Every structure is written in structure tokens, then in C-alpha cells.
Amino acid sequence: MSINRRVLMWALVLACVTGAVIALAGIDTPLRLVLTPLFLLVVPGAAVVGLLRDRDPLEALSVGAAASLVVNVLLAAAMLTFDAWSPRAGVATIAVLGGFIYVLRVLYRGSGSLQTEQGVR
């Protein structure tokens, strides 16, 4: 992985974590309007893309973006249906769901640190 891509990835991770902390702590700042939706859109999508890492990158990104939107819409609909609307609960639920999908990826696919060559005997 190139150094520019790694720096961009860690900047995105930092922005998402900051958005989650701002939302969970209830801090009133103009950054909340940008960083919290960034967290809500990136975390489920990145988790799904991690499950599809051996697929075509464009396909994985498309499925990840669609899955992120579906998860957020279903969560919002469920919260409105049960009259339990809370931005903090939404952020916490997305964080737990993203962590759960990450654990599934690690258990199912391995950590990815050991690459095996296919077709070599």
C-alpha cells in the first residue's frame, strides 16, 4: 500500500472516530454536521468492502456504498417506527454493527496479513 493511500486511510479513520465521539458526547460544533454523517456512511460501507476484498474494487465499493445506505435507512426507519429517535443511539448502533462485521471478516477471511499464492504447488 502506497504511503499516500495509507495517510488518506488514517485521515478518514480519524475523521470518522472524531465524528462518532462528537455525536456520542453531544458536543455542539459545526464539525458535527460533517463528521457524524461521514461516520454513518463510511463505517458500514467499509465493513462490507472488507468482506468483499477479493472482488473487483469497483464492485466492492458499489456494494459497500449501497449497503451503507440500506443500513442507515433501515436503522432510521426502525427508530422512527418504535418512537426511539436518538442520534446517539444511531451512532452507537452503527459502531456496534460495523465492529460486528469487522469481527466476522477477521473470523471468516483471516486478518489478511498472510497472503497465499493460488495455483502454486
GROMACS .gro file of C-alpha atoms in nm:
model
  121
    1MET     CA    1   0.000   0.000   0.000
    2SER     CA    2   0.146   0.335  -0.101
    3ILE     CA    3   0.222   0.596   0.161
    4ASN     CA    4  -0.034   0.843   0.018
    5ARG     CA    5  -0.311   0.585   0.034
    6ARG     CA    6  -0.218   0.491   0.390
    7VAL     CA    7  -0.219   0.857   0.501
    8LEU     CA    8  -0.559   0.909   0.337
    9MET     CA    9  -0.695   0.597   0.507
   10TRP     CA   10  -0.576   0.707   0.851
   11ALA     CA   11  -0.711   1.060   0.796
   12LEU     CA   12  -1.052   0.909   0.713
   13VAL     CA   13  -1.036   0.685   1.020
   14LEU     CA   14  -0.951   0.984   1.240
   15ALA     CA   15  -1.236   1.189   1.090
   16CYS     CA   16  -1.484   0.904   1.147
   17VAL     CA   17  -1.374   0.847   1.506
   18THR     CA   18  -1.394   1.220   1.573
   19GLY     CA   19  -1.746   1.230   1.429
   20ALA     CA   20  -1.855   0.941   1.649
   21VAL     CA   21  -1.704   1.096   1.962
   22ILE     CA   22  -1.863   1.433   1.886
   23ALA     CA   23  -2.205   1.271   1.841
   24LEU     CA   24  -2.180   1.044   2.146
   25ALA     CA   25  -2.053   1.322   2.372
   26GLY     CA   26  -2.314   1.568   2.247
   27ILE     CA   27  -2.057   1.836   2.164
   28ASP     CA   28  -2.211   2.128   1.973
   29THR     CA   29  -1.968   2.221   1.697
   30PRO     CA   30  -2.003   2.297   1.327
   31LEU     CA   31  -1.783   1.994   1.254
   32ARG     CA   32  -2.063   1.770   1.382
   33LEU     CA   33  -2.265   1.838   1.066
   34VAL     CA   34  -1.985   1.696   0.851
   35LEU     CA   35  -1.806   1.434   1.061
   36THR     CA   36  -2.105   1.248   1.205
   37PRO     CA   37  -2.270   1.175   0.866
   38LEU     CA   38  -1.924   1.080   0.738
   39PHE     CA   39  -1.901   0.823   1.018
   40LEU     CA   40  -2.253   0.695   0.949
   41LEU     CA   41  -2.181   0.645   0.579
   42VAL     CA   42  -1.822   0.518   0.590
   43VAL     CA   43  -1.831   0.262   0.872
   44PRO     CA   44  -2.092   0.018   0.735
   45GLY     CA   45  -1.960   0.060   0.381
   46ALA     CA   46  -1.601  -0.003   0.482
   47ALA     CA   47  -1.705  -0.309   0.680
   48VAL     CA   48  -1.885  -0.458   0.380
   49VAL     CA   49  -1.597  -0.372   0.145
   50GLY     CA   50  -1.367  -0.557   0.386
   51LEU     CA   51  -1.578  -0.868   0.335
   52LEU     CA   52  -1.550  -0.831  -0.043
   53ARG     CA   53  -1.181  -0.753  -0.072
   54ASP     CA   54  -1.106  -1.027  -0.328
   55ARG     CA   55  -1.369  -0.892  -0.569
   56ASP     CA   56  -1.337  -0.621  -0.831
   57PRO     CA   57  -1.267  -0.294  -0.644
   58LEU     CA   58  -1.541  -0.101  -0.823
   59GLU     CA   59  -1.794  -0.373  -0.746
   60ALA     CA   60  -1.688  -0.383  -0.381
   61LEU     CA   61  -1.716  -0.005  -0.348
   62SER     CA   62  -2.058  -0.005  -0.515
   63VAL     CA   63  -2.189  -0.281  -0.289
   64GLY     CA   64  -2.035  -0.111   0.016
   65ALA     CA   65  -2.200   0.224  -0.065
   66ALA     CA   66  -2.536   0.056  -0.124
   67ALA     CA   67  -2.507  -0.148   0.196
   68SER     CA   68  -2.418   0.165   0.393
   69LEU     CA   69  -2.725   0.348   0.267
   70VAL     CA   70  -2.950   0.047   0.329
   71VAL     CA   71  -2.825   0.001   0.685
   72ASN     CA   72  -2.871   0.369   0.769
   73VAL     CA   73  -3.219   0.388   0.616
   74LEU     CA   74  -3.332   0.070   0.791
   75LEU     CA   75  -3.195   0.194   1.122
   76ALA     CA   76  -3.367   0.531   1.084
   77ALA     CA   77  -3.696   0.364   0.986
   78ALA     CA   78  -3.678   0.128   1.283
   79MET     CA   79  -3.601   0.412   1.523
   80LEU     CA   80  -3.895   0.616   1.388
   81THR     CA   81  -4.128   0.315   1.394
   82PHE     CA   82  -4.054   0.239   1.758
   83ASP     CA   83  -4.056   0.609   1.852
   84ALA     CA   84  -3.699   0.584   1.976
   85TRP     CA   85  -3.526   0.850   1.767
   86SER     CA   86  -3.186   0.936   1.911
   87PRO     CA   87  -2.874   1.044   1.720
   88ARG     CA   88  -2.654   0.898   1.994
   89ALA     CA   89  -2.827   0.561   1.973
   90GLY     CA   90  -2.797   0.566   1.594
   91VAL     CA   91  -2.423   0.633   1.606
   92ALA     CA   92  -2.373   0.368   1.874
   93THR     CA   93  -2.574   0.113   1.674
   94ILE     CA   94  -2.375   0.180   1.356
   95ALA     CA   95  -2.050   0.149   1.554
   96VAL     CA   96  -2.155  -0.184   1.704
   97LEU     CA   97  -2.274  -0.314   1.366
   98GLY     CA   98  -1.950  -0.206   1.197
   99GLY     CA   99  -1.746  -0.375   1.469
  100PHE     CA  100  -1.954  -0.691   1.438
  101ILE     CA  101  -1.899  -0.705   1.062
  102TYR     CA  102  -1.527  -0.647   1.116
  103VAL     CA  103  -1.512  -0.939   1.358
  104LEU     CA  104  -1.695  -1.153   1.102
  105ARG     CA  105  -1.438  -1.054   0.840
  106VAL     CA  106  -1.147  -1.145   1.063
  107LEU     CA  107  -1.300  -1.479   1.159
  108TYR     CA  108  -1.417  -1.572   0.810
  109ARG     CA  109  -1.139  -1.436   0.591
  110GLY     CA  110  -0.843  -1.414   0.825
  111SER     CA  111  -0.654  -1.099   0.908
  112GLY     CA  112  -0.514  -1.065   0.558
  113SER     CA  113  -0.154  -1.049   0.676
  114LEU     CA  114  -0.073  -1.391   0.531
  115GLN     CA  115  -0.119  -1.396   0.155
  116THR     CA  116  -0.117  -1.734  -0.015
  117GLU     CA  117  -0.048  -1.779  -0.381
  118GLN     CA  118  -0.312  -1.972  -0.566
  119GLY     CA  119  -0.206  -2.231  -0.818
  120VAL     CA  120   0.142  -2.281  -0.670
  121ARG     CA  121   0.218  -2.636  -0.559
   0.00000   0.00000   0.00000
